[in-house]
JSON list of C-alpha atoms in Angstrom, two decimals:
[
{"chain": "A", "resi": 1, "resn": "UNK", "atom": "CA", "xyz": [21.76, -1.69, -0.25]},
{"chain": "A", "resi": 2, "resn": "UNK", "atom": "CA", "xyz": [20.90, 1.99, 0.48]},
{"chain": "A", "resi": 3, "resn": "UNK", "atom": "CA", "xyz": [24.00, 3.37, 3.15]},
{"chain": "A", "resi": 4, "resn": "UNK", "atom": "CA", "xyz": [22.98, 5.20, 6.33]},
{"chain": "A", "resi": 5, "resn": "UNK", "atom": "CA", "xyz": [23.94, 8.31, 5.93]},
{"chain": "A", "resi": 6, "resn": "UNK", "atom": "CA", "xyz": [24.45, 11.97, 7.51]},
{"chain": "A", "resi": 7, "resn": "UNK", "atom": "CA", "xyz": [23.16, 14.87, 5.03]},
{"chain": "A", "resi": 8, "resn": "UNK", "atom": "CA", "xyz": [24.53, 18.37, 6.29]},
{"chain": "A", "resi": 9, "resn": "UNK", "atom": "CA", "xyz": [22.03, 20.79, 5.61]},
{"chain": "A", "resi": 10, "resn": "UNK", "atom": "CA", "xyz": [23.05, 23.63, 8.05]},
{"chain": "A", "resi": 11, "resn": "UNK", "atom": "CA", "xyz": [24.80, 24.10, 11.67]},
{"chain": "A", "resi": 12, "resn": "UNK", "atom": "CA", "xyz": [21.77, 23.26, 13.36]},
{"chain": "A", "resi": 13, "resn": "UNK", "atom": "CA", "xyz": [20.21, 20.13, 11.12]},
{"chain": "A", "resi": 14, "resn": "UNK", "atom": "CA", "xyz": [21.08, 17.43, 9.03]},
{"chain": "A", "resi": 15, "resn": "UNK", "atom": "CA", "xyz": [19.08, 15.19, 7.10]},
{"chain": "A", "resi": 16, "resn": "UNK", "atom": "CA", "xyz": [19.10, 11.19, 7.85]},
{"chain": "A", "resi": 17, "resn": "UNK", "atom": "CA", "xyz": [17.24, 8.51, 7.27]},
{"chain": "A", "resi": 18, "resn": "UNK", "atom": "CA", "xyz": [14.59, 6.77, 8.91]},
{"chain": "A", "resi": 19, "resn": "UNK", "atom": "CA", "xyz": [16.18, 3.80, 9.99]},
{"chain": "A", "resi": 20, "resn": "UNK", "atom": "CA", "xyz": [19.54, 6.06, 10.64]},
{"chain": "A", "resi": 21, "resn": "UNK", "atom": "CA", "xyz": [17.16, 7.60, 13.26]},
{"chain": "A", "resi": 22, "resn": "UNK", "atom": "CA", "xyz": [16.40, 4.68, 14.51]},
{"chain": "A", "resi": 23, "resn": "UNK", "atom": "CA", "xyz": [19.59, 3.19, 15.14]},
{"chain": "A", "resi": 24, "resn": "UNK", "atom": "CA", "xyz": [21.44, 6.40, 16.10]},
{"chain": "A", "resi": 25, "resn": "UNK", "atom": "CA", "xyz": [19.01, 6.44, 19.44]},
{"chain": "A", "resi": 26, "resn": "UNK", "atom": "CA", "xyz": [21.09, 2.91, 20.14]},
{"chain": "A", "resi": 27, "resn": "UNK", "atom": "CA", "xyz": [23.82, 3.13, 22.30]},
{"chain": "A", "resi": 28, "resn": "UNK", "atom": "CA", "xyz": [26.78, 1.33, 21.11]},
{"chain": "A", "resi": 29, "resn": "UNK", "atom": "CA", "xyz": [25.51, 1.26, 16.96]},
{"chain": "A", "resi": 30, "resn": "UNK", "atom": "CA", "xyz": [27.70, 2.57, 14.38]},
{"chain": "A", "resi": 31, "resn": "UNK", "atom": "CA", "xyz": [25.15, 5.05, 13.47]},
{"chain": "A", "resi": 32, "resn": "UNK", "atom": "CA", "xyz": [25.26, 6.59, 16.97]},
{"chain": "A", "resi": 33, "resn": "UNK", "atom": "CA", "xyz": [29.24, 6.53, 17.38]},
{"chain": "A", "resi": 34, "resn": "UNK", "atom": "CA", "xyz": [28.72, 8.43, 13.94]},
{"chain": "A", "resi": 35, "resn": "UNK", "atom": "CA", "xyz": [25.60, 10.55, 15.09]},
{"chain": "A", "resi": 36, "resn": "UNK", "atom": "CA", "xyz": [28.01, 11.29, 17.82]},
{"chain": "A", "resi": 37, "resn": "UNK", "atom": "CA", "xyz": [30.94, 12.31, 16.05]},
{"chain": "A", "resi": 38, "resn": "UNK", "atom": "CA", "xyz": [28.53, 14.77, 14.18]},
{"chain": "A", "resi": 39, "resn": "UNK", "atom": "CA", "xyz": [27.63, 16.27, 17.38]},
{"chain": "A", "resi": 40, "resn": "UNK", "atom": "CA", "xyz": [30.83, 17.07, 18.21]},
{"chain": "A", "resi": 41, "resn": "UNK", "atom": "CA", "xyz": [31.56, 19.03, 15.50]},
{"chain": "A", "resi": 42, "resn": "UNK", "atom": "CA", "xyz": [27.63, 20.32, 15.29]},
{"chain": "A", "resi": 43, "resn": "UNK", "atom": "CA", "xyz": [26.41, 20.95, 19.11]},
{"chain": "A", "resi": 44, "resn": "UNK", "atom": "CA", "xyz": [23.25, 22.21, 18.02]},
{"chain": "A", "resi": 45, "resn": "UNK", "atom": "CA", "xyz": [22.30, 19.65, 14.84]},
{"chain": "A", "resi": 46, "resn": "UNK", "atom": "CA", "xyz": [19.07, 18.04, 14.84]},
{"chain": "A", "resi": 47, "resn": "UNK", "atom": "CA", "xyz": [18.30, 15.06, 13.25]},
{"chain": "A", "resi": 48, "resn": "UNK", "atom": "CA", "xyz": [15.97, 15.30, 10.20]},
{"chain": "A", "resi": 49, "resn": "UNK", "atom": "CA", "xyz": [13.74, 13.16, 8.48]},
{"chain": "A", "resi": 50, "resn": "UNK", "atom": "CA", "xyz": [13.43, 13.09, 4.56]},
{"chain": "A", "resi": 51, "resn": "UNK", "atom": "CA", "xyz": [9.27, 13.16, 4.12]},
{"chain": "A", "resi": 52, "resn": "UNK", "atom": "CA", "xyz": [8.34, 11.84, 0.51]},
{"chain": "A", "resi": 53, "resn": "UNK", "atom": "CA", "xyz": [5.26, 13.88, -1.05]},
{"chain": "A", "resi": 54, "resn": "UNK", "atom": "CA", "xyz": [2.30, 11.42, -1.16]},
{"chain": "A", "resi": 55, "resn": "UNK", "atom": "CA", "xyz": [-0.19, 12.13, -4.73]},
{"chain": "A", "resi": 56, "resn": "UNK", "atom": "CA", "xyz": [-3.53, 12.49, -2.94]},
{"chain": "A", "resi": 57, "resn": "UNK", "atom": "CA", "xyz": [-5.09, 12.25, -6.75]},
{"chain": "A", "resi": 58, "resn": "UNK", "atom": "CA", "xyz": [-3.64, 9.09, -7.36]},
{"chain": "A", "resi": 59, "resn": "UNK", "atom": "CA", "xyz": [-5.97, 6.64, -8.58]},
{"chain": "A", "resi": 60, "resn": "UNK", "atom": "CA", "xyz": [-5.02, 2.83, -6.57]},
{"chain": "A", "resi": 61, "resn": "UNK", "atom": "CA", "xyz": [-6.77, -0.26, -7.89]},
{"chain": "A", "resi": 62, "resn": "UNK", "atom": "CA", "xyz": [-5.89, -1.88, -4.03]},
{"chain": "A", "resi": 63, "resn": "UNK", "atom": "CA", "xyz": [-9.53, -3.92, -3.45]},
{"chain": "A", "resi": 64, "resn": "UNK", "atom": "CA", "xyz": [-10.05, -4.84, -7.25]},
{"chain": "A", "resi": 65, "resn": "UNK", "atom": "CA", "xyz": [-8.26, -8.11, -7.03]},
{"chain": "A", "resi": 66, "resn": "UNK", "atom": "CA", "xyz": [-9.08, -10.41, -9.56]},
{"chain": "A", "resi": 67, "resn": "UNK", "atom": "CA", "xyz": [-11.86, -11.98, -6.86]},
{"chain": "A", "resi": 68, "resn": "UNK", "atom": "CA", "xyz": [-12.93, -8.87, -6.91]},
{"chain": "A", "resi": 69, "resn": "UNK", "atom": "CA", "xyz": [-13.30, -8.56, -10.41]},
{"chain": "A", "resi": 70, "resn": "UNK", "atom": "CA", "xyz": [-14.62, -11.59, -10.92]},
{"chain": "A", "resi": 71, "resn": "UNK", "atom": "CA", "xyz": [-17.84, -11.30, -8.13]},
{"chain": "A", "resi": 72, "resn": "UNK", "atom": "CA", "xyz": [-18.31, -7.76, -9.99]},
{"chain": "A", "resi": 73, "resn": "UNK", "atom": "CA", "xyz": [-18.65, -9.82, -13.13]},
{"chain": "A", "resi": 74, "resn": "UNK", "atom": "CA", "xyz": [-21.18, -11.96, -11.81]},
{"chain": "A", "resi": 75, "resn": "UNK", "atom": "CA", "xyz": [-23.65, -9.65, -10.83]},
{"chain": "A", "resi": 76, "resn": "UNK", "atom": "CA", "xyz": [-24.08, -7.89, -13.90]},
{"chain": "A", "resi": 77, "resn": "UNK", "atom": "CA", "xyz": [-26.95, -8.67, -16.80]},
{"chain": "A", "resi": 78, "resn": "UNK", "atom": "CA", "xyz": [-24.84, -10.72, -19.19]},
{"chain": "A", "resi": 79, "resn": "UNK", "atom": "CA", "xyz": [-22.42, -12.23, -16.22]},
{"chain": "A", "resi": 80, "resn": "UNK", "atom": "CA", "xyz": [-21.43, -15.37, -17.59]},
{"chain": "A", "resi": 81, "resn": "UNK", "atom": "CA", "xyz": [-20.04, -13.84, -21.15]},
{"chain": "A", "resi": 82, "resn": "UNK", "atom": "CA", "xyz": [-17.88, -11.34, -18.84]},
{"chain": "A", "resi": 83, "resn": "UNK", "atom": "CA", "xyz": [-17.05, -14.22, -16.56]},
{"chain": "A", "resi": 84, "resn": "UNK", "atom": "CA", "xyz": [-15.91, -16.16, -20.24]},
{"chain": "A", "resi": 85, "resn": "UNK", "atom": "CA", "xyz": [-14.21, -13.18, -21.43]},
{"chain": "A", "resi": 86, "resn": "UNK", "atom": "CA", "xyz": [-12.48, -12.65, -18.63]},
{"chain": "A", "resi": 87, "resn": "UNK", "atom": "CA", "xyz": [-10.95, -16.15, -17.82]},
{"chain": "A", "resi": 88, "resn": "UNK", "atom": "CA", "xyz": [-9.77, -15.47, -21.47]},
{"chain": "A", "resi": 89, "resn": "UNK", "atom": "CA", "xyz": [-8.21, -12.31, -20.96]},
{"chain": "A", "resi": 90, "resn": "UNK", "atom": "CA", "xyz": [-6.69, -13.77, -18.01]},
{"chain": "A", "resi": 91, "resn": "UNK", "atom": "CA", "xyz": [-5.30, -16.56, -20.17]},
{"chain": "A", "resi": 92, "resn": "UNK", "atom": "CA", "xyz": [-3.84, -14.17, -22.44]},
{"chain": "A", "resi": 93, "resn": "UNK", "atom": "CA", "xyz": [-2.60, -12.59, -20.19]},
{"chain": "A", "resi": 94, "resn": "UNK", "atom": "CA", "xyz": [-0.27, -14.95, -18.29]},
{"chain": "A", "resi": 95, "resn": "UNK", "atom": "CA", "xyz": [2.26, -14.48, -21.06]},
{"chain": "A", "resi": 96, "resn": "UNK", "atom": "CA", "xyz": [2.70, -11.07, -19.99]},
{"chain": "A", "resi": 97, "resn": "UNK", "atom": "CA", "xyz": [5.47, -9.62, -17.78]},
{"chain": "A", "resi": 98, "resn": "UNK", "atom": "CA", "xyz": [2.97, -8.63, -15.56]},
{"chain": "A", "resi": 99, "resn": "UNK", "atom": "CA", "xyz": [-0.75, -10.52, -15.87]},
{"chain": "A", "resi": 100, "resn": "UNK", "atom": "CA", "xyz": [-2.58, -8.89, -13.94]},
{"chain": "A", "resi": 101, "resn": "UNK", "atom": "CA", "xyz": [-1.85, -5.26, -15.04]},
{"chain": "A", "resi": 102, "resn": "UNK", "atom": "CA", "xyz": [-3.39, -7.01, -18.94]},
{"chain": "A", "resi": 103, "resn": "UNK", "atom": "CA", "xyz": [-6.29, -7.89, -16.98]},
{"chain": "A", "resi": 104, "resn": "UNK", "atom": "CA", "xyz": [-6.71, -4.57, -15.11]},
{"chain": "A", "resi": 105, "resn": "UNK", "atom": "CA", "xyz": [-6.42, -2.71, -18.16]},
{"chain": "A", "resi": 106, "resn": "UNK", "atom": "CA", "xyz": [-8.81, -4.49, -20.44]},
{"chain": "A", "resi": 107, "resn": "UNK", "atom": "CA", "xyz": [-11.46, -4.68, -17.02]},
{"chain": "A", "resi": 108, "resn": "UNK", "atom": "CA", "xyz": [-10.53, -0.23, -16.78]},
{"chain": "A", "resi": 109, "resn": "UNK", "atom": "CA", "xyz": [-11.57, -0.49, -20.23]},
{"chain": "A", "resi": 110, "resn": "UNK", "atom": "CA", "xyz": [-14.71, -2.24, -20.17]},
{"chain": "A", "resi": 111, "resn": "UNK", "atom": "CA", "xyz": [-15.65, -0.94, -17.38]},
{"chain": "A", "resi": 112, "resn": "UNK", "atom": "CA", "xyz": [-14.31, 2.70, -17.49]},
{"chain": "A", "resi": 113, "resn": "UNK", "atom": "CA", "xyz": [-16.23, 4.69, -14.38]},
{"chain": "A", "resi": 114, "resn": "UNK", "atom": "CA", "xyz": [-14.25, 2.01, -11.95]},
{"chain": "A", "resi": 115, "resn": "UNK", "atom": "CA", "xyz": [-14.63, 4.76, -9.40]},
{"chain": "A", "resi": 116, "resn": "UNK", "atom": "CA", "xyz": [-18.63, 4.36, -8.79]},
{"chain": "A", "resi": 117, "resn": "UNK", "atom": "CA", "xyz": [-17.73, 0.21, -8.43]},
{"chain": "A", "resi": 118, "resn": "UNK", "atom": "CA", "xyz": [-15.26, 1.22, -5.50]},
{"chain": "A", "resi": 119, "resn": "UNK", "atom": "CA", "xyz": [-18.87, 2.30, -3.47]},
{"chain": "A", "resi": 120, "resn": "UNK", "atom": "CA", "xyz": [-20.16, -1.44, -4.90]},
{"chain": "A", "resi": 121, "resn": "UNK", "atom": "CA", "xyz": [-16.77, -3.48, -3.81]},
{"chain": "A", "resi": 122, "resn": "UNK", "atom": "CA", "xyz": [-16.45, -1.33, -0.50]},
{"chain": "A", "resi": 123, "resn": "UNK", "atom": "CA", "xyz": [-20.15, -1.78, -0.03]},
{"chain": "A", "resi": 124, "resn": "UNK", "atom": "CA", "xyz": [-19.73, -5.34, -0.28]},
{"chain": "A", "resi": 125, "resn": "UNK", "atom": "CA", "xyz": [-17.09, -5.65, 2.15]},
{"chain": "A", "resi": 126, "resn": "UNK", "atom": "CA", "xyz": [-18.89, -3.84, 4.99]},
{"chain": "A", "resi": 127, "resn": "UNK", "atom": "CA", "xyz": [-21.89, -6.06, 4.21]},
{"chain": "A", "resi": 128, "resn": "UNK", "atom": "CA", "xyz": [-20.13, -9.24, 4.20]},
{"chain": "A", "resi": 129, "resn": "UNK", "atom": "CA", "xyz": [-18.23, -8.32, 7.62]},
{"chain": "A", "resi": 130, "resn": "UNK", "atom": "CA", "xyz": [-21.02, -7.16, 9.21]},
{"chain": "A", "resi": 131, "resn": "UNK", "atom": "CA", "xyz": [-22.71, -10.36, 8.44]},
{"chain": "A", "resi": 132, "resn": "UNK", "atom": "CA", "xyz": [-20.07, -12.47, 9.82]},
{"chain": "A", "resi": 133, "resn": "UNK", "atom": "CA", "xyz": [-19.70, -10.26, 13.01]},
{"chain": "A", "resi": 134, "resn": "UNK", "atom": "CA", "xyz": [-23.56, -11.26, 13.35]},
{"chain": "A", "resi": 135, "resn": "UNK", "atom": "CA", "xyz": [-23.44, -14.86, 13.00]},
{"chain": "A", "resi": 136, "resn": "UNK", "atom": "CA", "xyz": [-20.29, -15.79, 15.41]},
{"chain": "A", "resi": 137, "resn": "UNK", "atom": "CA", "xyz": [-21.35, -16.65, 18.16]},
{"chain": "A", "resi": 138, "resn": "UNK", "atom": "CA", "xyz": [-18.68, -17.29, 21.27]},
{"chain": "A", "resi": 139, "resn": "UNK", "atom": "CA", "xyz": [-19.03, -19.85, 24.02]},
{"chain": "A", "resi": 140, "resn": "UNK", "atom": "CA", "xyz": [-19.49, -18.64, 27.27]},
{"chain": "A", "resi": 141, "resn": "UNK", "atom": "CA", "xyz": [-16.64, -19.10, 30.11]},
{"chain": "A", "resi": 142, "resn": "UNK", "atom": "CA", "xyz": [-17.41, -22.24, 32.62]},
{"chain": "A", "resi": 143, "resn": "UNK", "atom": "CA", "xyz": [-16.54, -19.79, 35.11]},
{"chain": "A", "resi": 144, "resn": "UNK", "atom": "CA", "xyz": [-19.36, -17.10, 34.51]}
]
């Protein structure tokens, strides 16, 4: 367990974390009787907030679920070998540490310009919703 902690960086800030933040606004918490304390000795100190870098380039694989991967499959020309393939790569697979990373890789390899599907599985998506926005229909209120 990670301990809430007070990073000095200079008089005027110091570095905390976001759930040290959090608490030190708390009357009463430890982290504000500690927050607190710091002040005393810093009148001026600011609390700071580590920020973590984010990779815009990073590829994510968040919507191709094995569903996903599976209605892909379907739709293509010779569907039902992929779809056999596939359950067998996915058998293989469950001896790994981690299955579906097996089956992600063999489906990046077979199907190596994933980044046009994204458009088809997004596509999809919007589609399907839209769809089911359409046909719901709610009952009126006995009052109107």
């Amino acid at each position: 367990m990670k301990k809430n902690a007070i990073i000095y960086i200079d008089d005027t800030h110091a570095q905390v974390t976001k759930a040290f933040e959090k608490q030190a606004r708390i009357f009463g918490t430890p982290e504000y009787r500690e927050w607190r304390a710091y002040r005393q000795d810093f009148p001026s100190a600011q609390m700071v907030t580590k920020t973590i870098k984010k990779n815009t380039s990073k590829r994510t694989y968040k919507n191709l679920t094995y569903a996903n991967m599976e209605r892909f499959l379907n739709v293509q020309a010779n569907g039902k070998e992929l779809i056999k393939e596939f359950n067998d790569q996915k058998a293989i697979a469950a001896i790994q540490q981690n299955p579906y990373r097996a089956v992600l890789a063999w489906f990046l390899t077979k199907f190596p310009k994933y980044d046009e599907y994204k458009a088809f599985f997004a596509d999809n998506s919007e589609a399907e919703t839209a769809s089911e926005k359409e046909t719901v229909d709610f009952p009126l209120a006995a009052n109107q």
